[in-house]
Amino acid sequence: MKVLIIGAHGKVGHLLIGELQSRNIDFVAGLRSQEQIKAYNDNNIETQFIDLTASLDSIKDSIEASGADVIVFSAGAGGAGSDLTLQIDLDGAIKTMMVAEAIGIKRYIMVSSVFSDNRSKWDASGIKPYMIAKHYADDHLRGTNLDYTIIHPGGLTDEDGTGKIKLLGNNEIGNIPRVDVARALALIIQNPTTIGKEYTFASGDTAEEDIFR
Protein backbone atom coordinates (compact mmCIF):
# COMPACT_ATOMS: atom_id res chain seq x y z
CA MET A 1 0.00 0.00 0.00
CA LYS A 2 1.17 3.51 -0.85
CA VAL A 3 -0.96 6.50 0.09
CA LEU A 4 -1.01 9.78 -1.84
CA ILE A 5 -2.05 12.63 0.46
CA ILE A 6 -3.43 15.36 -1.78
CA GLY A 7 -3.19 18.50 0.32
CA ALA A 8 -0.39 17.25 2.56
CA HIS A 9 0.59 20.80 3.52
CA GLY A 10 -2.82 21.51 5.02
CA LYS A 11 -3.25 21.07 8.76
CA VAL A 12 -5.06 17.73 8.59
CA GLY A 13 -2.86 16.45 5.77
CA HIS A 14 0.29 17.35 7.67
CA LEU A 15 -0.94 15.56 10.79
CA LEU A 16 -1.83 12.53 8.69
CA ILE A 17 1.83 12.27 7.69
CA GLY A 18 2.75 11.70 11.32
CA GLU A 19 -0.03 9.13 11.76
CA LEU A 20 1.14 7.15 8.73
CA GLN A 21 4.76 7.33 9.81
CA SER A 22 3.86 5.92 13.21
CA ARG A 23 2.10 2.99 11.51
CA ASN A 24 4.89 2.38 8.97
CA ILE A 25 2.47 3.01 6.09
CA ASP A 26 4.18 4.11 2.87
CA PHE A 27 3.00 7.49 1.60
CA VAL A 28 3.83 10.40 -0.66
CA ALA A 29 2.99 14.02 0.16
CA GLY A 30 1.07 15.71 -2.65
CA LEU A 31 2.07 19.39 -2.66
CA ARG A 32 1.29 22.42 -4.80
CA SER A 33 4.51 24.46 -4.63
CA GLN A 34 8.21 23.87 -5.09
CA GLU A 35 8.90 25.65 -1.79
CA GLN A 36 6.75 23.10 0.03
CA ILE A 37 8.43 20.25 -1.83
CA LYS A 38 11.90 21.44 -0.82
CA ALA A 39 10.91 21.75 2.84
CA TYR A 40 9.40 18.27 2.94
CA ASN A 41 12.28 16.71 1.03
CA ASP A 42 14.69 18.29 3.51
CA ASN A 43 12.85 16.23 6.15
CA ASN A 44 13.22 13.04 4.10
CA ILE A 45 9.55 12.97 3.10
CA GLU A 46 8.73 11.73 -0.39
CA THR A 47 6.79 14.32 -2.35
CA GLN A 48 4.85 14.76 -5.56
CA PHE A 49 3.94 18.06 -7.19
CA ILE A 50 0.21 18.28 -7.91
CA ASP A 51 -1.54 21.39 -9.23
CA LEU A 52 -5.28 20.83 -8.91
CA THR A 53 -5.98 23.80 -11.20
CA ALA A 54 -3.93 22.23 -14.00
CA SER A 55 -5.22 20.16 -16.90
CA LEU A 56 -6.58 16.67 -16.45
CA ASP A 57 -3.56 15.25 -18.30
CA SER A 58 -1.16 17.11 -16.00
CA ILE A 59 -2.89 15.81 -12.89
CA LYS A 60 -2.90 12.31 -14.37
CA ASP A 61 0.87 12.49 -14.92
CA SER A 62 1.41 13.66 -11.33
CA ILE A 63 -0.74 10.97 -9.75
CA GLU A 64 0.78 8.24 -11.91
CA ALA A 65 4.28 9.42 -10.98
CA SER A 66 3.44 9.11 -7.27
CA GLY A 67 3.11 5.34 -7.57
CA ALA A 68 0.23 5.40 -5.09
CA ASP A 69 -2.68 2.98 -4.91
CA VAL A 70 -4.66 4.92 -2.27
CA ILE A 71 -5.70 8.58 -2.51
CA VAL A 72 -6.65 10.76 0.44
CA PHE A 73 -8.12 14.07 -0.71
CA SER A 74 -7.53 16.68 1.99
CA ALA A 75 -6.84 19.70 -0.20
CA GLY A 76 -8.74 22.95 -0.04
CA ALA A 77 -8.59 26.56 -1.14
CA GLY A 78 -8.56 27.60 2.51
CA GLY A 79 -10.79 30.63 2.20
CA ALA A 80 -8.91 32.05 -0.80
CA GLY A 81 -12.17 33.02 -2.53
CA SER A 82 -15.13 31.47 -4.29
CA ASP A 83 -13.38 31.10 -7.64
CA LEU A 84 -10.44 29.16 -6.22
CA THR A 85 -12.77 27.11 -4.01
CA LEU A 86 -14.61 25.91 -7.11
CA GLN A 87 -11.34 25.15 -8.88
CA ILE A 88 -9.79 23.16 -6.02
CA ASP A 89 -12.48 21.81 -3.71
CA LEU A 90 -14.88 20.90 -6.53
CA ASP A 91 -13.23 20.66 -9.95
CA GLY A 92 -9.83 19.68 -8.58
CA ALA A 93 -11.35 16.92 -6.49
CA ILE A 94 -13.40 15.57 -9.39
CA LYS A 95 -10.36 15.59 -11.68
CA THR A 96 -8.48 13.40 -9.18
CA MET A 97 -11.43 10.99 -9.12
CA MET A 98 -11.48 10.84 -12.91
CA VAL A 99 -7.76 10.12 -12.94
CA ALA A 100 -8.08 7.46 -10.25
CA GLU A 101 -10.71 5.65 -12.30
CA ALA A 102 -8.69 6.00 -15.50
CA ILE A 103 -5.44 4.57 -14.12
CA GLY A 104 -6.92 1.94 -11.82
CA ILE A 105 -6.50 3.42 -8.35
CA LYS A 106 -9.53 2.02 -6.53
CA ARG A 107 -9.23 3.33 -2.97
CA TYR A 108 -10.26 6.96 -2.48
CA ILE A 109 -10.87 8.72 0.84
CA MET A 110 -12.48 12.15 0.91
CA VAL A 111 -12.21 14.69 3.72
CA SER A 112 -15.50 16.56 3.50
CA SER A 113 -17.40 18.60 6.08
CA VAL A 114 -20.27 18.33 8.48
CA PHE A 115 -23.51 19.62 6.88
CA SER A 116 -22.17 19.30 3.32
CA ASP A 117 -25.38 17.39 2.55
CA ASN A 118 -27.68 19.66 4.56
CA ARG A 119 -28.57 22.74 2.50
CA SER A 120 -30.54 24.26 5.37
CA LYS A 121 -27.23 24.82 7.21
CA TRP A 122 -25.20 26.36 4.40
CA ASP A 123 -26.19 30.03 4.79
CA ALA A 124 -25.42 30.05 8.51
CA SER A 125 -22.05 28.35 7.98
CA GLY A 126 -20.40 31.51 6.64
CA ILE A 127 -18.61 29.36 4.04
CA LYS A 128 -21.44 28.58 1.65
CA PRO A 129 -19.28 28.30 -1.52
CA TYR A 130 -17.10 25.73 0.27
CA MET A 131 -20.16 23.76 1.40
CA ILE A 132 -21.54 23.75 -2.14
CA ALA A 133 -18.22 22.57 -3.55
CA LYS A 134 -17.97 19.79 -0.98
CA HIS A 135 -21.56 18.71 -1.57
CA TYR A 136 -21.13 18.21 -5.30
CA ALA A 137 -17.65 16.68 -5.03
CA ASP A 138 -19.02 14.14 -2.54
CA ASP A 139 -21.99 13.45 -4.78
CA HIS A 140 -19.74 12.83 -7.76
CA LEU A 141 -17.60 10.45 -5.71
CA ARG A 142 -20.65 8.38 -4.77
CA GLY A 143 -21.36 7.83 -8.46
CA THR A 144 -17.88 6.56 -9.34
CA ASN A 145 -16.66 2.97 -9.30
CA LEU A 146 -14.06 3.85 -6.66
CA ASP A 147 -13.80 2.14 -3.27
CA TYR A 148 -14.55 5.36 -1.45
CA THR A 149 -14.99 6.51 2.12
CA ILE A 150 -16.19 10.02 2.96
CA ILE A 151 -15.68 11.64 6.35
CA HIS A 152 -17.65 14.65 7.56
CA PRO A 153 -15.85 15.97 10.65
CA GLY A 154 -17.34 18.70 12.80
CA GLY A 155 -15.69 22.02 13.56
CA LEU A 156 -11.92 21.60 13.45
CA THR A 157 -9.71 22.72 16.34
CA ASP A 158 -6.01 22.58 17.13
CA GLU A 159 -6.51 21.11 20.59
CA ASP A 160 -4.78 17.93 21.74
CA GLY A 161 -6.46 14.79 20.47
CA THR A 162 -8.32 12.35 22.67
CA GLY A 163 -8.70 9.46 20.24
CA LYS A 164 -12.40 9.38 21.12
CA ILE A 165 -15.33 10.48 18.98
CA LYS A 166 -19.09 10.19 18.52
CA LEU A 167 -21.12 9.83 15.36
CA LEU A 168 -23.44 12.75 14.68
CA GLY A 169 -27.01 12.83 13.44
CA ASN A 170 -28.16 14.96 10.51
CA ASN A 171 -28.66 18.16 12.51
CA GLU A 172 -26.03 17.66 15.19
CA ILE A 173 -22.79 19.59 15.40
CA GLY A 174 -19.65 19.36 17.50
CA ASN A 175 -15.97 20.14 17.40
CA ILE A 176 -13.02 17.81 16.94
CA PRO A 177 -9.24 18.26 17.08
CA ARG A 178 -7.57 17.97 13.70
CA VAL A 179 -5.23 15.32 15.07
CA ASP A 180 -8.22 13.07 15.76
CA VAL A 181 -9.39 13.57 12.16
CA ALA A 182 -5.93 12.53 10.97
CA ARG A 183 -6.11 9.48 13.23
CA ALA A 184 -9.50 8.60 11.77
CA LEU A 185 -8.05 8.77 8.26
CA ALA A 186 -5.18 6.46 9.19
CA LEU A 187 -7.59 3.93 10.67
CA ILE A 188 -9.85 4.11 7.61
CA ILE A 189 -6.88 3.52 5.31
CA GLN A 190 -6.08 0.36 7.25
CA ASN A 191 -9.65 -0.98 7.38
CA PRO A 192 -11.31 -2.05 4.10
CA THR A 193 -14.59 -2.54 5.98
CA THR A 194 -14.98 1.25 5.80
CA ILE A 195 -15.31 1.13 2.00
CA GLY A 196 -18.60 2.54 0.74
CA LYS A 197 -19.35 4.26 4.05
CA GLU A 198 -19.66 7.84 5.27
CA TYR A 199 -18.95 9.05 8.78
CA THR A 200 -20.09 12.30 10.39
CA PHE A 201 -18.40 12.76 13.74
CA ALA A 202 -17.08 15.02 16.48
CA SER A 203 -15.31 14.50 19.77
CA GLY A 204 -17.04 12.02 22.03
CA ASP A 205 -16.55 9.01 24.28
CA THR A 206 -16.02 6.12 21.85
CA ALA A 207 -12.53 5.02 20.85
CA GLU A 208 -11.89 5.70 17.18
CA GLU A 209 -10.69 2.13 16.74
CA ASP A 210 -14.21 0.97 17.65
CA ILE A 211 -15.82 3.19 14.98
CA PHE A 212 -13.52 2.73 11.99
CA ARG A 213 -13.36 -1.05 11.84
Coordinates of C-alpha atoms in Angstrom, one line a residue:
M1 CA 0.0 0.0 0.0
K2 CA 1.2 3.5 -0.8
V3 CA -1.0 6.5 0.1
L4 CA -1.0 9.8 -1.8
I5 CA -2.0 12.6 0.5
I6 CA -3.4 15.4 -1.8
G7 CA -3.2 18.5 0.3
A8 CA -0.4 17.3 2.6
H9 CA 0.6 20.8 3.5
G10 CA -2.8 21.5 5.0
K11 CA -3.2 21.1 8.8
V12 CA -5.1 17.7 8.6
G13 CA -2.9 16.4 5.8
H14 CA 0.3 17.3 7.7
L15 CA -0.9 15.6 10.8
L16 CA -1.8 12.5 8.7
I17 CA 1.8 12.3 7.7
G18 CA 2.8 11.7 11.3
E19 CA 0.0 9.1 11.8
L20 CA 1.1 7.1 8.7
Q21 CA 4.8 7.3 9.8
S22 CA 3.9 5.9 13.2
R23 CA 2.1 3.0 11.5
N24 CA 4.9 2.4 9.0
I25 CA 2.5 3.0 6.1
D26 CA 4.2 4.1 2.9
F27 CA 3.0 7.5 1.6
V28 CA 3.8 10.4 -0.7
A29 CA 3.0 14.0 0.2
G30 CA 1.1 15.7 -2.6
L31 CA 2.1 19.4 -2.7
R32 CA 1.3 22.4 -4.8
S33 CA 4.5 24.5 -4.6
Q34 CA 8.2 23.9 -5.1
E35 CA 8.9 25.6 -1.8
Q36 CA 6.8 23.1 0.0
I37 CA 8.4 20.2 -1.8
K38 CA 11.9 21.4 -0.8
A39 CA 10.9 21.8 2.8
Y40 CA 9.4 18.3 2.9
N41 CA 12.3 16.7 1.0
D42 CA 14.7 18.3 3.5
N43 CA 12.8 16.2 6.2
N44 CA 13.2 13.0 4.1
I45 CA 9.5 13.0 3.1
E46 CA 8.7 11.7 -0.4
T47 CA 6.8 14.3 -2.3
Q48 CA 4.8 14.8 -5.6
F49 CA 3.9 18.1 -7.2
I50 CA 0.2 18.3 -7.9
D51 CA -1.5 21.4 -9.2
L52 CA -5.3 20.8 -8.9
T53 CA -6.0 23.8 -11.2
A54 CA -3.9 22.2 -14.0
S55 CA -5.2 20.2 -16.9
L56 CA -6.6 16.7 -16.5
D57 CA -3.6 15.3 -18.3
S58 CA -1.2 17.1 -16.0
I59 CA -2.9 15.8 -12.9
K60 CA -2.9 12.3 -14.4
D61 CA 0.9 12.5 -14.9
S62 CA 1.4 13.7 -11.3
I63 CA -0.7 11.0 -9.7
E64 CA 0.8 8.2 -11.9
A65 CA 4.3 9.4 -11.0
S66 CA 3.4 9.1 -7.3
G67 CA 3.1 5.3 -7.6
A68 CA 0.2 5.4 -5.1
D69 CA -2.7 3.0 -4.9
V70 CA -4.7 4.9 -2.3
I71 CA -5.7 8.6 -2.5
V72 CA -6.6 10.8 0.4
F73 CA -8.1 14.1 -0.7
S74 CA -7.5 16.7 2.0
A75 CA -6.8 19.7 -0.2
G76 CA -8.7 23.0 0.0
A77 CA -8.6 26.6 -1.1
G78 CA -8.6 27.6 2.5
G79 CA -10.8 30.6 2.2
A80 CA -8.9 32.0 -0.8
G81 CA -12.2 33.0 -2.5
S82 CA -15.1 31.5 -4.3
D83 CA -13.4 31.1 -7.6
L84 CA -10.4 29.2 -6.2
T85 CA -12.8 27.1 -4.0
L86 CA -14.6 25.9 -7.1
Q87 CA -11.3 25.2 -8.9
I88 CA -9.8 23.2 -6.0
D89 CA -12.5 21.8 -3.7
L90 CA -14.9 20.9 -6.5
D91 CA -13.2 20.7 -10.0
G92 CA -9.8 19.7 -8.6
A93 CA -11.4 16.9 -6.5
I94 CA -13.4 15.6 -9.4
K95 CA -10.4 15.6 -11.7
T96 CA -8.5 13.4 -9.2
M97 CA -11.4 11.0 -9.1
M98 CA -11.5 10.8 -12.9
V99 CA -7.8 10.1 -12.9
A100 CA -8.1 7.5 -10.3
E101 CA -10.7 5.7 -12.3
A102 CA -8.7 6.0 -15.5
I103 CA -5.4 4.6 -14.1
G104 CA -6.9 1.9 -11.8
I105 CA -6.5 3.4 -8.3
K106 CA -9.5 2.0 -6.5
R107 CA -9.2 3.3 -3.0
Y108 CA -10.3 7.0 -2.5
I109 CA -10.9 8.7 0.8
M110 CA -12.5 12.2 0.9
V111 CA -12.2 14.7 3.7
S112 CA -15.5 16.6 3.5
S113 CA -17.4 18.6 6.1
V114 CA -20.3 18.3 8.5
F115 CA -23.5 19.6 6.9
S116 CA -22.2 19.3 3.3
D117 CA -25.4 17.4 2.5
N118 CA -27.7 19.7 4.6
R119 CA -28.6 22.7 2.5
S120 CA -30.5 24.3 5.4
K121 CA -27.2 24.8 7.2
W122 CA -25.2 26.4 4.4
D123 CA -26.2 30.0 4.8
A124 CA -25.4 30.0 8.5
S125 CA -22.1 28.4 8.0
G126 CA -20.4 31.5 6.6
I127 CA -18.6 29.4 4.0
K128 CA -21.4 28.6 1.7
P129 CA -19.3 28.3 -1.5
Y130 CA -17.1 25.7 0.3
M131 CA -20.2 23.8 1.4
I132 CA -21.5 23.7 -2.1
A133 CA -18.2 22.6 -3.5
K134 CA -18.0 19.8 -1.0
H135 CA -21.6 18.7 -1.6
Y136 CA -21.1 18.2 -5.3
A137 CA -17.7 16.7 -5.0
D138 CA -19.0 14.1 -2.5
D139 CA -22.0 13.5 -4.8
H140 CA -19.7 12.8 -7.8
L141 CA -17.6 10.4 -5.7
R142 CA -20.6 8.4 -4.8
G143 CA -21.4 7.8 -8.5
T144 CA -17.9 6.6 -9.3
N145 CA -16.7 3.0 -9.3
L146 CA -14.1 3.9 -6.7
D147 CA -13.8 2.1 -3.3
Y148 CA -14.6 5.4 -1.4
T149 CA -15.0 6.5 2.1
I150 CA -16.2 10.0 3.0
I151 CA -15.7 11.6 6.3
H152 CA -17.7 14.7 7.6
P153 CA -15.9 16.0 10.7
G154 CA -17.3 18.7 12.8
G155 CA -15.7 22.0 13.6
L156 CA -11.9 21.6 13.4
T157 CA -9.7 22.7 16.3
D158 CA -6.0 22.6 17.1
E159 CA -6.5 21.1 20.6
D160 CA -4.8 17.9 21.7
G161 CA -6.5 14.8 20.5
T162 CA -8.3 12.4 22.7
G163 CA -8.7 9.5 20.2
K164 CA -12.4 9.4 21.1
I165 CA -15.3 10.5 19.0
K166 CA -19.1 10.2 18.5
L167 CA -21.1 9.8 15.4
L168 CA -23.4 12.8 14.7
G169 CA -27.0 12.8 13.4
N170 CA -28.2 15.0 10.5
N171 CA -28.7 18.2 12.5
E172 CA -26.0 17.7 15.2
I173 CA -22.8 19.6 15.4
G174 CA -19.6 19.4 17.5
N175 CA -16.0 20.1 17.4
I176 CA -13.0 17.8 16.9
P177 CA -9.2 18.3 17.1
R178 CA -7.6 18.0 13.7
V179 CA -5.2 15.3 15.1
D180 CA -8.2 13.1 15.8
V181 CA -9.4 13.6 12.2
A182 CA -5.9 12.5 11.0
R183 CA -6.1 9.5 13.2
A184 CA -9.5 8.6 11.8
L185 CA -8.1 8.8 8.3
A186 CA -5.2 6.5 9.2
L187 CA -7.6 3.9 10.7
I188 CA -9.8 4.1 7.6
I189 CA -6.9 3.5 5.3
Q190 CA -6.1 0.4 7.3
N191 CA -9.6 -1.0 7.4
P192 CA -11.3 -2.0 4.1
T193 CA -14.6 -2.5 6.0
T194 CA -15.0 1.3 5.8
I195 CA -15.3 1.1 2.0
G196 CA -18.6 2.5 0.7
K197 CA -19.3 4.3 4.1
E198 CA -19.7 7.8 5.3
Y199 CA -18.9 9.1 8.8
T200 CA -20.1 12.3 10.4
F201 CA -18.4 12.8 13.7
A202 CA -17.1 15.0 16.5
S203 CA -15.3 14.5 19.8
G204 CA -17.0 12.0 22.0
D205 CA -16.6 9.0 24.3
T206 CA -16.0 6.1 21.9
A207 CA -12.5 5.0 20.8
E208 CA -11.9 5.7 17.2
E209 CA -10.7 2.1 16.7
D210 CA -14.2 1.0 17.6
I211 CA -15.8 3.2 15.0
F212 CA -13.5 2.7 12.0
R213 CA -13.4 -1.0 11.8

